[in-house]
CSV table of N, CA and C in Angstrom, one decimal:
chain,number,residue,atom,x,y,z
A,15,UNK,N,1.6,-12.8,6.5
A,15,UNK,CA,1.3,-11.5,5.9
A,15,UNK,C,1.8,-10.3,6.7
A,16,UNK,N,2.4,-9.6,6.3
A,16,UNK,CA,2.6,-7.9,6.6
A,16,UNK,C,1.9,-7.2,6.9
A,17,UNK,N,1.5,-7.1,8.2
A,17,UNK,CA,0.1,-6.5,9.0
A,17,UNK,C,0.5,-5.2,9.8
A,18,UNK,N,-0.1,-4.1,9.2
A,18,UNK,CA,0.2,-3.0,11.0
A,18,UNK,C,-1.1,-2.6,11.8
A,19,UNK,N,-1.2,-2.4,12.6
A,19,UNK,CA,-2.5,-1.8,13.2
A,19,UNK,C,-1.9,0.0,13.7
A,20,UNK,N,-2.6,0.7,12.9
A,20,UNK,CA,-2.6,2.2,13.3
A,20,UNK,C,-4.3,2.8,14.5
A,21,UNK,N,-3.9,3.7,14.7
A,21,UNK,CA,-4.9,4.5,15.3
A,21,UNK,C,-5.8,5.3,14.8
A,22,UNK,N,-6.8,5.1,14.3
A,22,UNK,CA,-7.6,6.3,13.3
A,22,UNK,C,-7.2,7.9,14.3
A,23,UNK,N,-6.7,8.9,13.1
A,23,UNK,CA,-6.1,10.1,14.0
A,23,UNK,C,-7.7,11.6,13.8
A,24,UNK,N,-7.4,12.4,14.8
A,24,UNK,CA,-8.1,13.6,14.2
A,24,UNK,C,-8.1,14.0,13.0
A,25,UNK,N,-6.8,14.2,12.4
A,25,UNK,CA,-6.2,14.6,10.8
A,25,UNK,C,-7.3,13.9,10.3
A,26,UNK,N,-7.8,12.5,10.5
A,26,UNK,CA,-7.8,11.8,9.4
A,26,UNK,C,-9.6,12.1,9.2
A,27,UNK,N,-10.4,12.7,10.0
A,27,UNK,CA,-11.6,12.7,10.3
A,27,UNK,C,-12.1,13.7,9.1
A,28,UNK,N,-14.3,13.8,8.5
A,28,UNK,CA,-14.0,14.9,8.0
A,28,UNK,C,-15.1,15.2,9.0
A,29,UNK,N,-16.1,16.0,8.1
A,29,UNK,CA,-17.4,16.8,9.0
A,29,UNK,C,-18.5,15.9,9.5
A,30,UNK,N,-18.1,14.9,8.3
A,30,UNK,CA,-19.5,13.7,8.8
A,30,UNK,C,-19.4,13.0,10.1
A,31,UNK,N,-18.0,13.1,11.3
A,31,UNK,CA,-17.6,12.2,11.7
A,31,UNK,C,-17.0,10.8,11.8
A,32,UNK,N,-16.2,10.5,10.2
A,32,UNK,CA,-16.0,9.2,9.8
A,32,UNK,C,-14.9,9.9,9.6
A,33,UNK,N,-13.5,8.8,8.6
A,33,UNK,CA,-12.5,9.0,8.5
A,33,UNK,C,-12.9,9.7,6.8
A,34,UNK,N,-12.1,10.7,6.6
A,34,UNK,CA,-11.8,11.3,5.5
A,34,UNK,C,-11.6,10.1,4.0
A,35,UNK,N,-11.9,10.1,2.9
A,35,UNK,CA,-11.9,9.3,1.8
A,35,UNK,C,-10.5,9.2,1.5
A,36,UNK,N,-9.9,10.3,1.5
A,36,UNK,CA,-8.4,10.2,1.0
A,36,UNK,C,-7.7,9.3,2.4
A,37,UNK,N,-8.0,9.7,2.9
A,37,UNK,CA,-6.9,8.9,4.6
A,37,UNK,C,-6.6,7.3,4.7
A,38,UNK,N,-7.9,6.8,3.6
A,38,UNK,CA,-7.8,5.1,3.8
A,38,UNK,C,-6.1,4.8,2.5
A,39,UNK,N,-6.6,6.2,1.8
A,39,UNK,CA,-5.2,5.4,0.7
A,39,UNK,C,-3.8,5.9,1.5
A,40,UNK,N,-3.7,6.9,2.2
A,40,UNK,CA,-2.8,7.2,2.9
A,40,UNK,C,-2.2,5.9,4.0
A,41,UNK,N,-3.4,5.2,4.5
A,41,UNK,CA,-2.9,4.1,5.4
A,41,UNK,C,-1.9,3.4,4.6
A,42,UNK,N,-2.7,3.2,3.3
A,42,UNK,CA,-2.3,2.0,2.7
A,42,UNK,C,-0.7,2.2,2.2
A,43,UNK,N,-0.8,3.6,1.7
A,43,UNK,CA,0.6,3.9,1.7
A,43,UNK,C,1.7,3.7,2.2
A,44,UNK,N,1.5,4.2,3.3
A,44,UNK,CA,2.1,4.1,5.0
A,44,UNK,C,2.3,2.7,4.4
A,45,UNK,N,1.6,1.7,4.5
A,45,UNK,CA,1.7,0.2,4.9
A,45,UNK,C,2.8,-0.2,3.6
A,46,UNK,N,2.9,0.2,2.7
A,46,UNK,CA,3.4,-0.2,1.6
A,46,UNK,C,5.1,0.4,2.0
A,47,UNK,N,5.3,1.3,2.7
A,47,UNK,CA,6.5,2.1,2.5
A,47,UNK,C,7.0,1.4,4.0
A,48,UNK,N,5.9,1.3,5.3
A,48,UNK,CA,6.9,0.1,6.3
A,48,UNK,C,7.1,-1.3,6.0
A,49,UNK,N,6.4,-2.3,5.5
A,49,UNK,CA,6.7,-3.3,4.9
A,49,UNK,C,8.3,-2.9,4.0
A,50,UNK,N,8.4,-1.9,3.3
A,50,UNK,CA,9.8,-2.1,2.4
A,50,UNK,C,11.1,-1.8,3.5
A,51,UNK,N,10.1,-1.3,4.3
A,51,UNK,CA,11.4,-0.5,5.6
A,51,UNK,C,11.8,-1.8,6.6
A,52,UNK,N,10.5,-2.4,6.6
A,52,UNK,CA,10.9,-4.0,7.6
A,52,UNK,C,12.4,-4.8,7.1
A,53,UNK,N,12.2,-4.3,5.8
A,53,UNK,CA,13.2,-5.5,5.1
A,53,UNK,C,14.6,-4.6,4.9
A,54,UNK,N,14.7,-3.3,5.4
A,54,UNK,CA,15.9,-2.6,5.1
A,54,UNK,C,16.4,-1.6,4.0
A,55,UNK,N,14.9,-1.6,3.3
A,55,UNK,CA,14.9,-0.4,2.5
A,55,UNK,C,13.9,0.6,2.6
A,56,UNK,N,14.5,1.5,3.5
A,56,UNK,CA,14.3,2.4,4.3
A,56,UNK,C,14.3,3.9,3.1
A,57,UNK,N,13.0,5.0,3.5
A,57,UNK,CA,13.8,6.2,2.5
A,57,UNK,C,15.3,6.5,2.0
A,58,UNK,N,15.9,6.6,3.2
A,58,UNK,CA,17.2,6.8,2.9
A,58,UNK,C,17.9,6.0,1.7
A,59,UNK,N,17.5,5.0,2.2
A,59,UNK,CA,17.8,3.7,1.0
A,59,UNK,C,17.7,4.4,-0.3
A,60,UNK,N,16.1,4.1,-0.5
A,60,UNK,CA,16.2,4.4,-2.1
A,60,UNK,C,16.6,6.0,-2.6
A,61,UNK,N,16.6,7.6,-1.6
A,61,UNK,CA,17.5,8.1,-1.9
A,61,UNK,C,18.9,8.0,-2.2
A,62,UNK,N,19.4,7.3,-1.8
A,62,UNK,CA,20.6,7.0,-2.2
A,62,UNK,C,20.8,5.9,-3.5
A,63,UNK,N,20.1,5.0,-3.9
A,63,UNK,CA,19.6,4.3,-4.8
A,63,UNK,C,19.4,5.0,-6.0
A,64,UNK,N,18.5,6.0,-5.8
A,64,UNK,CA,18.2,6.7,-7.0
A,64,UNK,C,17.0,6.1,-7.3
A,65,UNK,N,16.2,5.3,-6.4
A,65,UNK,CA,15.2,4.7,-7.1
A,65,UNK,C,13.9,4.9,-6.5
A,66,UNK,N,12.7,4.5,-6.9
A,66,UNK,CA,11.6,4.8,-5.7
A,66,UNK,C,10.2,4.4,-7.0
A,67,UNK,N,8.8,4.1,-5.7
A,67,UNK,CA,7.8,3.3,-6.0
A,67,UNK,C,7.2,4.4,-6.6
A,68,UNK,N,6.6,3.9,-7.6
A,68,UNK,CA,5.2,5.0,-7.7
A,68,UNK,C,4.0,4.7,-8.2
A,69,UNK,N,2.7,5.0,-8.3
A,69,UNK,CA,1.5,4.5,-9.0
A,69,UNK,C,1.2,5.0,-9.8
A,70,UNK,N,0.3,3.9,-10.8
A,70,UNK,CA,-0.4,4.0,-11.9
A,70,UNK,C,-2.0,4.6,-11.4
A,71,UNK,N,-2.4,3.6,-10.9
A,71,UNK,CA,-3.6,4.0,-9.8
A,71,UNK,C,-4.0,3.4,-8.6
A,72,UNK,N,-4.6,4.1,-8.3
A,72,UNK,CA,-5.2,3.8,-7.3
A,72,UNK,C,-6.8,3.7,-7.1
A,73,UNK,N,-7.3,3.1,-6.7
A,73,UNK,CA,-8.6,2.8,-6.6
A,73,UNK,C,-9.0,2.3,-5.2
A,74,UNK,N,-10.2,2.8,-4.7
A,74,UNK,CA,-10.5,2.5,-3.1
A,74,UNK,C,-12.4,2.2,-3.4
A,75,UNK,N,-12.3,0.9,-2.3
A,75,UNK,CA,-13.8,0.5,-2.3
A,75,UNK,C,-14.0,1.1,-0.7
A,76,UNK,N,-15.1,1.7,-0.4
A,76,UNK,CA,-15.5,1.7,0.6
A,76,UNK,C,-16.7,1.2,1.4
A,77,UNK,N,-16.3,-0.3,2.4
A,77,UNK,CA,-17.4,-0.9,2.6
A,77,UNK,C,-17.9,-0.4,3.9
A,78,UNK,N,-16.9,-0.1,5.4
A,78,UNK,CA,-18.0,0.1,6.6
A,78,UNK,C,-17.3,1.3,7.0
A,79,UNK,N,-17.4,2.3,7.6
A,79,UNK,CA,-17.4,4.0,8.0
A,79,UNK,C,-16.1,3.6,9.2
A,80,UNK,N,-15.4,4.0,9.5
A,80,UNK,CA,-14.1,4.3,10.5
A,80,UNK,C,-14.2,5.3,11.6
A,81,UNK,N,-14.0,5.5,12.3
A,81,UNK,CA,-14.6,6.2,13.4
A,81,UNK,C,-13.1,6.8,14.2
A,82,UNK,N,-12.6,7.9,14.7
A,82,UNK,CA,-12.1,8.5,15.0
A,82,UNK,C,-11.0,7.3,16.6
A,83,UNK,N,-10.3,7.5,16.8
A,83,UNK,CA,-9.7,6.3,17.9
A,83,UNK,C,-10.1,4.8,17.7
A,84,UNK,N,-10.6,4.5,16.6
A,84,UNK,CA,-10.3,2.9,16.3
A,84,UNK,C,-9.4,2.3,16.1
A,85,UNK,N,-9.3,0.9,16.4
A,85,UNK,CA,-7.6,0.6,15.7
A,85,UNK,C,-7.5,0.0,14.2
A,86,UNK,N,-6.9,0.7,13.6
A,86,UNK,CA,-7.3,0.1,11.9
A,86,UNK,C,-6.3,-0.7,11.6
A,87,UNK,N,-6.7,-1.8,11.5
A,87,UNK,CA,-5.5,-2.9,10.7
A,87,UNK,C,-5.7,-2.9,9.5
A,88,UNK,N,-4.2,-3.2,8.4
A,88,UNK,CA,-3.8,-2.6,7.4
A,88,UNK,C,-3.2,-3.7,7.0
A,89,UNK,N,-3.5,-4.6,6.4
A,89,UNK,CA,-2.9,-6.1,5.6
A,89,UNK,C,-2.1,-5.4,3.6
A,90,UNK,N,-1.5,-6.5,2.8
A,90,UNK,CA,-1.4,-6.1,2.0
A,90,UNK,C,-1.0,-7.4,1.0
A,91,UNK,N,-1.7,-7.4,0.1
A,91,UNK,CA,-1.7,-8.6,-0.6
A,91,UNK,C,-1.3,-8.7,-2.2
A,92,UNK,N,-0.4,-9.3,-2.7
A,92,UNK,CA,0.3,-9.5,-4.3
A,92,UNK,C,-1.3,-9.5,-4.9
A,93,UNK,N,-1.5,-8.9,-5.9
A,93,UNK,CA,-2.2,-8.9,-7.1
A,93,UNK,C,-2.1,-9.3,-8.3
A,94,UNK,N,-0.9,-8.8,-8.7
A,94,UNK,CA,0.1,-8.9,-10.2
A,94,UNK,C,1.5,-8.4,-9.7
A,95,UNK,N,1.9,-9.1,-10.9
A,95,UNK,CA,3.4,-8.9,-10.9
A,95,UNK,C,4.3,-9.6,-12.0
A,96,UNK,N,5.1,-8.4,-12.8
A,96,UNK,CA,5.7,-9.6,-14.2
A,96,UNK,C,7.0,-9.7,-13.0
A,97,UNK,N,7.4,-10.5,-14.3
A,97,UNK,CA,9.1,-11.5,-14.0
A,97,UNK,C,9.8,-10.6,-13.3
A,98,UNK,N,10.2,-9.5,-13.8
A,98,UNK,CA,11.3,-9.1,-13.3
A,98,UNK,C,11.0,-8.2,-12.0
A,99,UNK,N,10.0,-8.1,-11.7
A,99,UNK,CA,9.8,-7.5,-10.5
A,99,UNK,C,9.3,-5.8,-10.9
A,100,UNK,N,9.7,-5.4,-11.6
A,100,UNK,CA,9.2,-3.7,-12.4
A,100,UNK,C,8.1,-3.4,-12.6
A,101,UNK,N,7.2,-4.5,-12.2
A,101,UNK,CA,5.6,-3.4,-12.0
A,101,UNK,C,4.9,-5.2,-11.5
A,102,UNK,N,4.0,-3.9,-10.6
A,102,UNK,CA,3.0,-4.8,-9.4
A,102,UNK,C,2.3,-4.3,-9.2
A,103,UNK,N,1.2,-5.1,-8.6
A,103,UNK,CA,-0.1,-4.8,-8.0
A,103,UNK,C,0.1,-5.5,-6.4
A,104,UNK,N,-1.0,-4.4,-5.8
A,104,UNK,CA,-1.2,-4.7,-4.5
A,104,UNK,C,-2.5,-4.5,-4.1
A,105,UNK,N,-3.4,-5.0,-3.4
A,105,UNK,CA,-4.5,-5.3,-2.6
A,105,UNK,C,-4.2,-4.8,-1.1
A,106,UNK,N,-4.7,-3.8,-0.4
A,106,UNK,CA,-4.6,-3.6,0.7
A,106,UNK,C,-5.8,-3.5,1.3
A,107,UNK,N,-6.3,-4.3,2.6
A,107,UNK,CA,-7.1,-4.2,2.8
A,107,UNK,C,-7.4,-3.7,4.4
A,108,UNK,N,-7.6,-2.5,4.6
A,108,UNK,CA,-8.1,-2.4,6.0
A,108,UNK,C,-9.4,-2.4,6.8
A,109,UNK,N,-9.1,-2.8,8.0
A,109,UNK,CA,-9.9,-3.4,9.1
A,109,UNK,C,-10.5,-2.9,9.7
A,110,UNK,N,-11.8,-2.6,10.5
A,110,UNK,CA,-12.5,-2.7,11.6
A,110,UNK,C,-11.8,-3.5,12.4
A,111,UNK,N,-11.6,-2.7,13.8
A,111,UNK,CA,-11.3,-3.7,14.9
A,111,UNK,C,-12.3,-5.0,15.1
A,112,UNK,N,-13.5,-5.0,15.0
A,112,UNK,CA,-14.1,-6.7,15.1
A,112,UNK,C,-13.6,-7.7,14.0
A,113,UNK,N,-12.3,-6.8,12.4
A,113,UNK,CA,-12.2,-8.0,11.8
A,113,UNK,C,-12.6,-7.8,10.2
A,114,UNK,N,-13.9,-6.9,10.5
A,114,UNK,CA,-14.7,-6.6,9.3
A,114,UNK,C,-14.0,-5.7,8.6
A,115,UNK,N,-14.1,-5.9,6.8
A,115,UNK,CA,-13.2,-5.3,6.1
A,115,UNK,C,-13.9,-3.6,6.0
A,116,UNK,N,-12.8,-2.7,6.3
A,116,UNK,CA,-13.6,-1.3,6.1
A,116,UNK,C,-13.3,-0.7,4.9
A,117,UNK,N,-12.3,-1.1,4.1
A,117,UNK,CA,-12.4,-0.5,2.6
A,117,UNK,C,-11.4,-1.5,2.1
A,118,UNK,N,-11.0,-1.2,0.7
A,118,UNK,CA,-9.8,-2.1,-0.2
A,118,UNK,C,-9.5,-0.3,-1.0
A,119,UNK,N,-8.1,-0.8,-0.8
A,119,UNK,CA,-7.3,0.0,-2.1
A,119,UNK,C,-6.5,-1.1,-2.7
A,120,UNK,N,-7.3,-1.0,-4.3
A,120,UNK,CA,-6.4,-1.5,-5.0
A,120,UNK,C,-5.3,-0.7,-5.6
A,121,UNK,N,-3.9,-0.4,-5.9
A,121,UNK,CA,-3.0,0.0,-6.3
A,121,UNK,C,-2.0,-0.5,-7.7
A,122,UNK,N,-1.9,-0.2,-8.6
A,122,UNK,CA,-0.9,-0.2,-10.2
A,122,UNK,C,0.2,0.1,-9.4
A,123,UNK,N,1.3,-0.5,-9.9
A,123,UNK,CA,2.4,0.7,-9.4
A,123,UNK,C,4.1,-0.1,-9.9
A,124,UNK,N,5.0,0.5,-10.0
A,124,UNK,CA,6.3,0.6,-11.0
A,124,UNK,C,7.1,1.4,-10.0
A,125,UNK,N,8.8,0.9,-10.6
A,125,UNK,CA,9.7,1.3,-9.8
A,125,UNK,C,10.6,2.4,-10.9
A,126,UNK,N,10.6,3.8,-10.1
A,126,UNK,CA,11.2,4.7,-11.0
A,126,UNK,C,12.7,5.1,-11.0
A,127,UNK,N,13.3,5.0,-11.5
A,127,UNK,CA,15.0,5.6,-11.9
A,127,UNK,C,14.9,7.1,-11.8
A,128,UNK,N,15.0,7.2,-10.2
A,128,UNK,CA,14.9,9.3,-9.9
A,128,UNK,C,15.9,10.2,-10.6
A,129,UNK,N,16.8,9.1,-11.3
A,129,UNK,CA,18.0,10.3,-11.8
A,129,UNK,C,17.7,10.5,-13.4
A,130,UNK,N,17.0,9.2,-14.1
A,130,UNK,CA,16.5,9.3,-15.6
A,130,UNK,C,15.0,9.8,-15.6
A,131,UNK,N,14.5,9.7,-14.4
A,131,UNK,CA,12.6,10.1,-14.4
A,131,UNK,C,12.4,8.6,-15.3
A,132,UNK,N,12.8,7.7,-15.2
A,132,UNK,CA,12.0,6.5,-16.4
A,132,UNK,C,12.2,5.2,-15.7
A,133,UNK,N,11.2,4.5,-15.5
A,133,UNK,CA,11.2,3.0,-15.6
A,133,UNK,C,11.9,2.3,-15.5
A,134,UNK,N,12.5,1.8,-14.3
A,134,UNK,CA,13.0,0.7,-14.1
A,134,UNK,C,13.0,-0.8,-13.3
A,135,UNK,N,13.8,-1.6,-13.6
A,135,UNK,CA,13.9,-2.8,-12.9
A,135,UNK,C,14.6,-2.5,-11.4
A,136,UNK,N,14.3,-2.9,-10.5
A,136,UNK,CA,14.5,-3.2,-9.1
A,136,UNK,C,15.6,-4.1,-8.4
A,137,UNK,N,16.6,-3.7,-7.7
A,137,UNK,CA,17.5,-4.2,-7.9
A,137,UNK,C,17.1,-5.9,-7.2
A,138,UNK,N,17.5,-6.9,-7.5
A,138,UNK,CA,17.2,-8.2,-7.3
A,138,UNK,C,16.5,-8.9,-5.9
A,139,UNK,N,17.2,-7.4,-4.8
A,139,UNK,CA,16.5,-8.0,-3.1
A,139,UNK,C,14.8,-7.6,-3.4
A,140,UNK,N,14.8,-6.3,-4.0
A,140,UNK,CA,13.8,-5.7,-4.1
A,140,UNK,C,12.5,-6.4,-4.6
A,141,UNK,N,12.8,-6.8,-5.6
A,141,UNK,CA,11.8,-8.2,-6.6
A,141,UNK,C,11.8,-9.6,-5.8
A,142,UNK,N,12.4,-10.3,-4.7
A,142,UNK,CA,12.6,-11.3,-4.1
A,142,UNK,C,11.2,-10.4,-3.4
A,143,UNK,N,11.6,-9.8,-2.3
A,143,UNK,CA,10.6,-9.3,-1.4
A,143,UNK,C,9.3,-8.9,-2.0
A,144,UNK,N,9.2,-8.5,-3.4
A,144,UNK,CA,7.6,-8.2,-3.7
A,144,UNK,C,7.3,-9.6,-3.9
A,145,UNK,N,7.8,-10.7,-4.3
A,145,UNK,CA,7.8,-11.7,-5.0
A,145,UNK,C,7.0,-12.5,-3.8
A,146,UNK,N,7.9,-12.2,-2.3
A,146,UNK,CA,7.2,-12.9,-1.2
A,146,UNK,C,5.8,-12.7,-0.5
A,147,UNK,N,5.6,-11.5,-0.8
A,147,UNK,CA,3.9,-10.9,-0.2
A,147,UNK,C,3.2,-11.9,-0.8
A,148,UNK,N,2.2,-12.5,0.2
A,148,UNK,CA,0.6,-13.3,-0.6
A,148,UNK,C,0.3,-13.1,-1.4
A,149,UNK,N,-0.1,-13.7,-2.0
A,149,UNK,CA,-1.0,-13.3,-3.0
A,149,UNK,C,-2.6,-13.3,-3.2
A,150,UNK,N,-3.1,-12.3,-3.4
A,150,UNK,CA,-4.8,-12.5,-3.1
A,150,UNK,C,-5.8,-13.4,-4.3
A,151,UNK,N,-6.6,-13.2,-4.0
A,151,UNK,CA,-7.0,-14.0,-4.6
A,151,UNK,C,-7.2,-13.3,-6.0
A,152,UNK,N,-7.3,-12.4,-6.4
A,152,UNK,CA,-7.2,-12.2,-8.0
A,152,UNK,C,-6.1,-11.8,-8.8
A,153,UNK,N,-5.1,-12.7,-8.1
A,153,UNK,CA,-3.6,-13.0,-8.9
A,153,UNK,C,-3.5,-13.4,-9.8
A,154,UNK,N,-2.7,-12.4,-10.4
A,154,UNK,CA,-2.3,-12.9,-11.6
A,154,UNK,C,-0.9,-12.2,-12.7
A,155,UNK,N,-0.1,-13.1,-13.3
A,155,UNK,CA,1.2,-12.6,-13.7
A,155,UNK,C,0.7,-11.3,-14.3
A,156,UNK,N,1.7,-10.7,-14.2
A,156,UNK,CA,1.6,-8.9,-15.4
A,156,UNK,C,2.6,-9.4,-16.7
């Protein structure tokens, strides 16, 4: 699996002293855009491509509070996915440094054609590599 461990930052804090609600989907983001960078498609890439990821939704559970200098590990796991690779789901789940899960974003999301604004298919490395992420346990084809 496709793992990073980040640093919970000040940015990411709010008044209560926990991490901010929006900041867990931001990790997950982050995790979704180095994973594509691991394999060589890098911004630049899909600028030049003309192509790029986007969501349907997003959704975040929040189970245990995040604390400012922790180390948050950031996993990411297949949910759905039809044949050709043009729309998927992802499971991200980050960590508590003892292990314990501190929230899930689940994520919808499709590959856009930036020069038509419309829907498209992924060029073939692109669908091999989503095709490779785990799969979690509420997999299932799109």
């Amino acid at each position: 699996m496709f793992e990073k461990t980040y640093t919970v930052r000040w940015a990411d804090m709010d008044p209560n002293g926990h991490m901010r609600h929006s900041a867990y989907n931001d990790y997950a983001a982050q995790h979704r855009i180095e994973f594509l960078a691991a394999s060589g498609f890098t911004l630049p890439y899909f600028a030049k491509a003309g192509l790029g990821p986007i969501l349907f939704r997003e959704d975040t559970r929040f189970l245990k509070e995040l604390h400012i200098n922790e180390a948050l590990r950031v996993g990411g796991e297949l949910s759905g996915l039809n044949a050709d690779g043009s729309r998927w789901n992802i499971v991200h789940t980050l960590y508590k440094p003892d292990g314990r899960p501190a929230a899930t974003v689940s994520v919808e999301g499709a590959w856009l054609d930036l020069r038509t604004r419309k829907l498209t298919t992924p060029p073939p490395e692109i669908a091999a590599l989503m095709a490779e992420l785990p799969r979690h346990e509420s997999y299932r084809d799109l």
